[in-house]
Amino acid sequence: MDIDIIAEEENPMLHRTDVRFEMTHDEATPSRLSVRDSLAAKLNKDAGEVVVHELDTKFGMRKTVGYAKVYDDAEYARDVEQDHMLERNKIVAEDGEAEEAEEA
């Protein structure tokens, strides 16, 4: 899977960079987690700092266009992102927060 960055836009208020990317793949559309890991490796970031929001593959094509948010630190991602996006990207909350959710 080859990933090319199309556009990057700095968002200093939220400590992140919004990234649009295009990737080519040999098989079916890759999973969100494999895309996240590949994008993180390309940008020299930790996988917990990358949140993939959108993957769009046209029918029958081997090219996917996507949108991701790359945070300066995983803590910023946990503070800003909605819970369902953190869950989709397998970014877990802090241990204390997880215990509080289980008790409630």
mmCIF file of N, CA and C in Angstrom:
data_model
loop_
_atom_site.group_PDB
_atom_site.id
_atom_site.type_symbol
_atom_site.label_atom_id
_atom_site.label_comp_id
_atom_site.label_asym_id
_atom_site.label_seq_id
_atom_site.Cartn_x
_atom_site.Cartn_y
_atom_site.Cartn_z
ATOM 1 N N MET A 1 0.852 -1.168 0.000
ATOM 2 C CA MET A 1 0.000 0.000 0.000
ATOM 3 C C MET A 1 0.899 1.233 0.000
ATOM 4 N N ASP A 2 0.695 2.085 -1.003
ATOM 5 C CA ASP A 2 1.459 3.326 -1.123
ATOM 6 C C ASP A 2 0.576 4.498 -0.723
ATOM 7 N N ILE A 3 1.085 5.335 0.175
ATOM 8 C CA ILE A 3 0.328 6.497 0.630
ATOM 9 C C ILE A 3 1.035 7.763 0.177
ATOM 10 N N ASP A 4 0.278 8.656 -0.468
ATOM 11 C CA ASP A 4 0.783 9.968 -0.872
ATOM 12 C C ASP A 4 -0.035 11.037 -0.168
ATOM 13 N N ILE A 5 0.659 12.008 0.426
ATOM 14 C CA ILE A 5 -0.014 13.112 1.101
ATOM 15 C C ILE A 5 -0.433 14.126 0.034
ATOM 16 N N ILE A 6 -1.720 14.444 -0.026
ATOM 17 C CA ILE A 6 -2.234 15.417 -0.992
ATOM 18 C C ILE A 6 -2.171 16.818 -0.418
ATOM 19 N N ALA A 7 -2.638 16.976 0.832
ATOM 20 C CA ALA A 7 -2.681 18.299 1.447
ATOM 21 C C ALA A 7 -2.513 18.169 2.956
ATOM 22 N N GLU A 8 -1.832 19.155 3.542
ATOM 23 C CA GLU A 8 -1.671 19.236 4.986
ATOM 24 C C GLU A 8 -2.053 20.637 5.422
ATOM 25 N N GLU A 9 -2.840 20.718 6.479
ATOM 26 C CA GLU A 9 -3.238 22.021 6.996
ATOM 27 C C GLU A 9 -3.016 22.039 8.501
ATOM 28 N N GLU A 10 -2.177 22.952 8.965
ATOM 29 C CA GLU A 10 -1.883 23.077 10.384
ATOM 30 C C GLU A 10 -3.097 23.635 11.121
ATOM 31 N N ASN A 11 -3.361 23.114 12.306
ATOM 32 C CA ASN A 11 -4.426 23.607 13.165
ATOM 33 C C ASN A 11 -3.832 23.753 14.574
ATOM 34 N N PRO A 12 -3.091 24.841 14.822
ATOM 35 C CA PRO A 12 -2.375 24.972 16.091
ATOM 36 C C PRO A 12 -3.280 25.091 17.317
ATOM 37 N N MET A 13 -4.496 25.596 17.145
ATOM 38 C CA MET A 13 -5.399 25.728 18.289
ATOM 39 C C MET A 13 -5.762 24.359 18.885
ATOM 40 N N LEU A 14 -5.856 23.347 18.039
ATOM 41 C CA LEU A 14 -6.201 22.004 18.500
ATOM 42 C C LEU A 14 -4.990 21.069 18.514
ATOM 43 N N HIS A 15 -3.800 21.620 18.316
ATOM 44 C CA HIS A 15 -2.546 20.850 18.363
ATOM 45 C C HIS A 15 -2.559 19.684 17.386
ATOM 46 N N ARG A 16 -2.951 19.966 16.144
ATOM 47 C CA ARG A 16 -3.018 18.892 15.163
ATOM 48 C C ARG A 16 -2.767 19.418 13.750
ATOM 49 N N THR A 17 -2.581 18.460 12.836
ATOM 50 C CA THR A 17 -2.478 18.733 11.415
ATOM 51 C C THR A 17 -3.549 17.909 10.717
ATOM 52 N N ASP A 18 -4.349 18.572 9.882
ATOM 53 C CA ASP A 18 -5.360 17.871 9.101
ATOM 54 C C ASP A 18 -4.711 17.417 7.797
ATOM 55 N N VAL A 19 -4.826 16.141 7.496
ATOM 56 C CA VAL A 19 -4.121 15.553 6.360
ATOM 57 C C VAL A 19 -5.109 14.898 5.401
ATOM 58 N N ARG A 20 -5.004 15.227 4.126
ATOM 59 C CA ARG A 20 -5.727 14.518 3.064
ATOM 60 C C ARG A 20 -4.679 13.662 2.346
ATOM 61 N N PHE A 21 -5.031 12.424 2.092
ATOM 62 C CA PHE A 21 -4.070 11.515 1.479
ATOM 63 C C PHE A 21 -4.758 10.641 0.441
ATOM 64 N N GLU A 22 -3.913 10.067 -0.420
ATOM 65 C CA GLU A 22 -4.378 9.153 -1.457
ATOM 66 C C GLU A 22 -3.505 7.910 -1.381
ATOM 67 N N MET A 23 -4.114 6.757 -1.470
ATOM 68 C CA MET A 23 -3.317 5.531 -1.421
ATOM 69 C C MET A 23 -3.777 4.571 -2.498
ATOM 70 N N THR A 24 -2.823 3.803 -2.969
ATOM 71 C CA THR A 24 -3.119 2.751 -3.934
ATOM 72 C C THR A 24 -2.869 1.418 -3.243
ATOM 73 N N HIS A 25 -3.718 0.454 -3.541
ATOM 74 C CA HIS A 25 -3.617 -0.854 -2.897
ATOM 75 C C HIS A 25 -3.934 -1.938 -3.911
ATOM 76 N N ASP A 26 -3.418 -3.144 -3.648
ATOM 77 C CA ASP A 26 -3.572 -4.259 -4.582
ATOM 78 C C ASP A 26 -4.883 -5.022 -4.365
ATOM 79 N N GLU A 27 -5.289 -5.142 -3.138
ATOM 80 C CA GLU A 27 -6.488 -5.922 -2.807
ATOM 81 C C GLU A 27 -7.645 -4.975 -2.485
ATOM 82 N N ALA A 28 -8.575 -5.461 -1.684
ATOM 83 C CA ALA A 28 -9.728 -4.647 -1.266
ATOM 84 C C ALA A 28 -9.254 -3.471 -0.416
ATOM 85 N N THR A 29 -10.158 -2.553 -0.139
ATOM 86 C CA THR A 29 -9.821 -1.394 0.680
ATOM 87 C C THR A 29 -9.243 -1.860 2.009
ATOM 88 N N PRO A 30 -8.072 -1.364 2.379
ATOM 89 C CA PRO A 30 -7.454 -1.774 3.642
ATOM 90 C C PRO A 30 -8.282 -1.325 4.842
ATOM 91 N N SER A 31 -8.075 -1.968 5.966
ATOM 92 C CA SER A 31 -8.804 -1.602 7.175
ATOM 93 C C SER A 31 -8.333 -0.243 7.685
ATOM 94 N N ARG A 32 -9.183 0.389 8.461
ATOM 95 C CA ARG A 32 -8.867 1.690 9.045
ATOM 96 C C ARG A 32 -7.584 1.617 9.879
ATOM 97 N N LEU A 33 -7.418 0.513 10.619
ATOM 98 C CA LEU A 33 -6.242 0.385 11.484
ATOM 99 C C LEU A 33 -4.956 0.225 10.687
ATOM 100 N N SER A 34 -5.001 -0.526 9.592
ATOM 101 C CA SER A 34 -3.786 -0.678 8.787
ATOM 102 C C SER A 34 -3.431 0.636 8.095
ATOM 103 N N VAL A 35 -4.444 1.401 7.683
ATOM 104 C CA VAL A 35 -4.195 2.715 7.086
ATOM 105 C C VAL A 35 -3.595 3.643 8.134
ATOM 106 N N ARG A 36 -4.164 3.625 9.340
ATOM 107 C CA ARG A 36 -3.649 4.469 10.430
ATOM 108 C C ARG A 36 -2.189 4.149 10.725
ATOM 109 N N ASP A 37 -1.859 2.865 10.804
ATOM 110 C CA ASP A 37 -0.481 2.467 11.099
ATOM 111 C C ASP A 37 0.468 2.880 9.979
ATOM 112 N N SER A 38 0.056 2.709 8.730
ATOM 113 C CA SER A 38 0.901 3.085 7.598
ATOM 114 C C SER A 38 1.097 4.595 7.519
ATOM 115 N N LEU A 39 0.034 5.341 7.763
ATOM 116 C CA LEU A 39 0.116 6.801 7.737
ATOM 117 C C LEU A 39 0.999 7.305 8.878
ATOM 118 N N ALA A 40 0.858 6.706 10.053
ATOM 119 C CA ALA A 40 1.693 7.087 11.191
ATOM 120 C C ALA A 40 3.164 6.818 10.896
ATOM 121 N N ALA A 41 3.468 5.689 10.274
ATOM 122 C CA ALA A 41 4.849 5.371 9.929
ATOM 123 C C ALA A 41 5.401 6.369 8.915
ATOM 124 N N LYS A 42 4.580 6.747 7.940
ATOM 125 C CA LYS A 42 5.030 7.693 6.914
ATOM 126 C C LYS A 42 5.318 9.068 7.517
ATOM 127 N N LEU A 43 4.526 9.458 8.524
ATOM 128 C CA LEU A 43 4.676 10.780 9.134
ATOM 129 C C LEU A 43 5.557 10.769 10.379
ATOM 130 N N ASN A 44 6.156 9.617 10.687
ATOM 131 C CA ASN A 44 7.009 9.457 11.870
ATOM 132 C C ASN A 44 6.278 9.830 13.154
ATOM 133 N N LYS A 45 5.056 9.352 13.293
ATOM 134 C CA LYS A 45 4.236 9.601 14.472
ATOM 135 C C LYS A 45 3.858 8.276 15.109
ATOM 136 N N ASP A 46 3.387 8.348 16.345
ATOM 137 C CA ASP A 46 2.873 7.175 17.024
ATOM 138 C C ASP A 46 1.452 6.903 16.511
ATOM 139 N N ALA A 47 1.049 5.660 16.432
ATOM 140 C CA ALA A 47 -0.276 5.321 15.901
ATOM 141 C C ALA A 47 -1.396 5.934 16.735
ATOM 142 N N GLY A 48 -1.179 6.135 18.021
ATOM 143 C CA GLY A 48 -2.182 6.742 18.881
ATOM 144 C C GLY A 48 -2.417 8.217 18.610
ATOM 145 N N GLU A 49 -1.546 8.836 17.834
ATOM 146 C CA GLU A 49 -1.667 10.259 17.522
ATOM 147 C C GLU A 49 -2.388 10.505 16.202
ATOM 148 N N VAL A 50 -2.723 9.430 15.473
ATOM 149 C CA VAL A 50 -3.361 9.550 14.164
ATOM 150 C C VAL A 50 -4.793 9.023 14.251
ATOM 151 N N VAL A 51 -5.757 9.859 13.830
ATOM 152 C CA VAL A 51 -7.164 9.472 13.829
ATOM 153 C C VAL A 51 -7.659 9.552 12.383
ATOM 154 N N VAL A 52 -7.958 8.392 11.793
ATOM 155 C CA VAL A 52 -8.464 8.340 10.420
ATOM 156 C C VAL A 52 -9.970 8.567 10.462
ATOM 157 N N HIS A 53 -10.422 9.604 9.768
ATOM 158 C CA HIS A 53 -11.843 9.946 9.777
ATOM 159 C C HIS A 53 -12.583 9.395 8.569
ATOM 160 N N GLU A 54 -11.937 9.371 7.426
ATOM 161 C CA GLU A 54 -12.670 9.064 6.204
ATOM 162 C C GLU A 54 -11.796 8.255 5.252
ATOM 163 N N LEU A 55 -12.388 7.224 4.663
ATOM 164 C CA LEU A 55 -11.758 6.460 3.594
ATOM 165 C C LEU A 55 -12.784 6.312 2.486
ATOM 166 N N ASP A 56 -12.468 6.749 1.282
ATOM 167 C CA ASP A 56 -13.420 6.718 0.177
ATOM 168 C C ASP A 56 -12.792 6.014 -1.012
ATOM 169 N N THR A 57 -13.329 4.836 -1.339
ATOM 170 C CA THR A 57 -12.866 4.064 -2.483
ATOM 171 C C THR A 57 -13.994 3.980 -3.494
ATOM 172 N N LYS A 58 -13.744 4.379 -4.717
ATOM 173 C CA LYS A 58 -14.750 4.252 -5.770
ATOM 174 C C LYS A 58 -14.839 2.783 -6.180
ATOM 175 N N PHE A 59 -16.018 2.337 -6.552
ATOM 176 C CA PHE A 59 -16.257 0.939 -6.889
ATOM 177 C C PHE A 59 -15.308 0.463 -7.991
ATOM 178 N N GLY A 60 -14.625 -0.645 -7.711
ATOM 179 C CA GLY A 60 -13.754 -1.256 -8.702
ATOM 180 C C GLY A 60 -12.383 -0.616 -8.831
ATOM 181 N N MET A 61 -12.122 0.423 -8.081
ATOM 182 C CA MET A 61 -10.838 1.121 -8.183
ATOM 183 C C MET A 61 -9.881 0.604 -7.119
ATOM 184 N N ARG A 62 -8.617 0.773 -7.356
ATOM 185 C CA ARG A 62 -7.573 0.395 -6.401
ATOM 186 C C ARG A 62 -6.947 1.643 -5.788
ATOM 187 N N LYS A 63 -7.721 2.716 -5.740
ATOM 188 C CA LYS A 63 -7.246 3.974 -5.194
ATOM 189 C C LYS A 63 -8.251 4.462 -4.156
ATOM 190 N N THR A 64 -7.758 4.867 -3.000
ATOM 191 C CA THR A 64 -8.599 5.352 -1.926
ATOM 192 C C THR A 64 -8.122 6.737 -1.509
ATOM 193 N N VAL A 65 -9.072 7.644 -1.323
ATOM 194 C CA VAL A 65 -8.769 8.980 -0.829
ATOM 195 C C VAL A 65 -9.260 9.033 0.608
ATOM 196 N N GLY A 66 -8.459 9.629 1.495
ATOM 197 C CA GLY A 66 -8.838 9.656 2.899
ATOM 198 C C GLY A 66 -8.512 10.968 3.579
ATOM 199 N N TYR A 67 -9.043 11.093 4.796
ATOM 200 C CA TYR A 67 -8.839 12.272 5.621
ATOM 201 C C TYR A 67 -8.494 11.804 7.029
ATOM 202 N N ALA A 68 -7.433 12.376 7.591
ATOM 203 C CA ALA A 68 -7.013 12.010 8.945
ATOM 204 C C ALA A 68 -6.581 13.252 9.700
ATOM 205 N N LYS A 69 -6.616 13.139 11.017
ATOM 206 C CA LYS A 69 -6.132 14.204 11.894
ATOM 207 C C LYS A 69 -4.930 13.650 12.645
ATOM 208 N N VAL A 70 -3.808 14.368 12.543
ATOM 209 C CA VAL A 70 -2.569 13.933 13.173
ATOM 210 C C VAL A 70 -2.271 14.893 14.322
ATOM 211 N N TYR A 71 -2.332 14.388 15.539
ATOM 212 C CA TYR A 71 -2.156 15.212 16.733
ATOM 213 C C TYR A 71 -0.703 15.244 17.166
ATOM 214 N N ASP A 72 -0.345 16.310 17.901
ATOM 215 C CA ASP A 72 1.007 16.441 18.439
ATOM 216 C C ASP A 72 1.265 15.401 19.526
ATOM 217 N N ASP A 73 0.195 15.008 20.228
ATOM 218 C CA ASP A 73 0.318 14.035 21.310
ATOM 219 C C ASP A 73 -1.003 13.263 21.391
ATOM 220 N N ALA A 74 -0.942 12.016 21.806
ATOM 221 C CA ALA A 74 -2.156 11.194 21.897
ATOM 222 C C ALA A 74 -3.138 11.769 22.915
ATOM 223 N N GLU A 75 -2.643 12.466 23.927
ATOM 224 C CA GLU A 75 -3.516 13.077 24.931
ATOM 225 C C GLU A 75 -4.432 14.127 24.303
ATOM 226 N N TYR A 76 -3.913 14.904 23.358
ATOM 227 C CA TYR A 76 -4.740 15.892 22.662
ATOM 228 C C TYR A 76 -5.846 15.194 21.865
ATOM 229 N N ALA A 77 -5.528 14.066 21.266
ATOM 230 C CA ALA A 77 -6.527 13.314 20.506
ATOM 231 C C ALA A 77 -7.655 12.861 21.424
ATOM 232 N N ARG A 78 -7.302 12.356 22.602
ATOM 233 C CA ARG A 78 -8.325 11.892 23.544
ATOM 234 C C ARG A 78 -9.185 13.043 24.050
ATOM 235 N N ASP A 79 -8.599 14.231 24.171
ATOM 236 C CA ASP A 79 -9.354 15.391 24.665
ATOM 237 C C ASP A 79 -10.317 15.934 23.618
ATOM 238 N N VAL A 80 -9.927 15.929 22.349
ATOM 239 C CA VAL A 80 -10.673 16.614 21.301
ATOM 240 C C VAL A 80 -11.650 15.696 20.569
ATOM 241 N N GLU A 81 -11.223 14.497 20.248
ATOM 242 C CA GLU A 81 -12.026 13.616 19.394
ATOM 243 C C GLU A 81 -13.249 13.056 20.117
ATOM 244 N N GLN A 82 -14.279 12.771 19.334
ATOM 245 C CA GLN A 82 -15.481 12.140 19.878
ATOM 246 C C GLN A 82 -15.177 10.680 20.212
ATOM 247 N N ASP A 83 -15.918 10.151 21.173
ATOM 248 C CA ASP A 83 -15.660 8.797 21.658
ATOM 249 C C ASP A 83 -15.754 7.743 20.562
ATOM 250 N N HIS A 84 -16.745 7.878 19.664
ATOM 251 C CA HIS A 84 -16.894 6.848 18.628
ATOM 252 C C HIS A 84 -15.717 6.856 17.654
ATOM 253 N N MET A 85 -15.107 8.022 17.414
ATOM 254 C CA MET A 85 -13.938 8.058 16.530
ATOM 255 C C MET A 85 -12.720 7.445 17.226
ATOM 256 N N LEU A 86 -12.576 7.675 18.517
ATOM 257 C CA LEU A 86 -11.485 7.052 19.273
ATOM 258 C C LEU A 86 -11.655 5.534 19.286
ATOM 259 N N GLU A 87 -12.888 5.085 19.415
ATOM 260 C CA GLU A 87 -13.157 3.647 19.430
ATOM 261 C C GLU A 87 -12.864 3.021 18.069
ATOM 262 N N ARG A 88 -13.280 3.686 16.991
ATOM 263 C CA ARG A 88 -13.017 3.173 15.640
ATOM 264 C C ARG A 88 -11.527 3.058 15.366
ATOM 265 N N ASN A 89 -10.751 3.986 15.902
ATOM 266 C CA ASN A 89 -9.313 4.000 15.664
ATOM 267 C C ASN A 89 -8.532 3.279 16.757
ATOM 268 N N LYS A 90 -9.243 2.632 17.676
ATOM 269 C CA LYS A 90 -8.639 1.847 18.763
ATOM 270 C C LYS A 90 -7.667 2.674 19.598
ATOM 271 N N ILE A 91 -8.084 3.913 19.892
ATOM 272 C CA ILE A 91 -7.308 4.761 20.791
ATOM 273 C C ILE A 91 -8.037 4.720 22.118
ATOM 274 N N VAL A 92 -7.399 4.142 23.130
ATOM 275 C CA VAL A 92 -8.072 3.927 24.400
ATOM 276 C C VAL A 92 -7.922 5.146 25.296
ATOM 277 N N ALA A 93 -8.894 5.320 26.174
ATOM 278 C CA ALA A 93 -8.847 6.414 27.143
ATOM 279 C C ALA A 93 -7.826 6.077 28.222
ATOM 280 N N GLU A 94 -7.509 7.067 29.032
ATOM 281 C CA GLU A 94 -6.607 6.843 30.154
ATOM 282 C C GLU A 94 -7.220 5.811 31.094
ATOM 283 N N ASP A 95 -6.397 5.098 31.844
ATOM 284 C CA ASP A 95 -6.880 4.049 32.733
ATOM 285 C C ASP A 95 -7.902 4.569 33.738
ATOM 286 N N GLY A 96 -7.672 5.741 34.313
ATOM 287 C CA GLY A 96 -8.591 6.309 35.283
ATOM 288 C C GLY A 96 -9.954 6.578 34.685
ATOM 289 N N GLU A 97 -9.991 7.093 33.480
ATOM 290 C CA GLU A 97 -11.258 7.382 32.820
ATOM 291 C C GLU A 97 -12.001 6.083 32.505
ATOM 292 N N ALA A 98 -11.297 5.056 32.101
ATOM 293 C CA ALA A 98 -11.922 3.794 31.753
ATOM 294 C C ALA A 98 -12.537 3.155 33.005
ATOM 295 N N GLU A 99 -11.854 3.241 34.134
ATOM 296 C CA GLU A 99 -12.385 2.692 35.365
ATOM 297 C C GLU A 99 -13.625 3.437 35.818
ATOM 298 N N GLU A 100 -13.627 4.772 35.663
ATOM 299 C CA GLU A 100 -14.788 5.563 36.044
ATOM 300 C C GLU A 100 -15.989 5.194 35.172
ATOM 301 N N ALA A 101 -15.781 4.952 33.899
ATOM 302 C CA ALA A 101 -16.867 4.585 32.986
ATOM 303 C C ALA A 101 -17.442 3.224 33.366
ATOM 304 N N GLU A 102 -16.587 2.297 33.787
ATOM 305 C CA GLU A 102 -17.064 0.970 34.174
ATOM 306 C C GLU A 102 -17.882 1.023 35.449
ATOM 307 N N GLU A 103 -17.513 1.908 36.395
ATOM 308 C CA GLU A 103 -18.216 1.996 37.667
ATOM 309 C C GLU A 103 -19.591 2.631 37.490
ATOM 310 N N ALA A 104 -19.746 3.513 36.539
ATOM 311 C CA ALA A 104 -21.014 4.244 36.359
ATOM 312 C C ALA A 104 -22.117 3.403 35.775
#
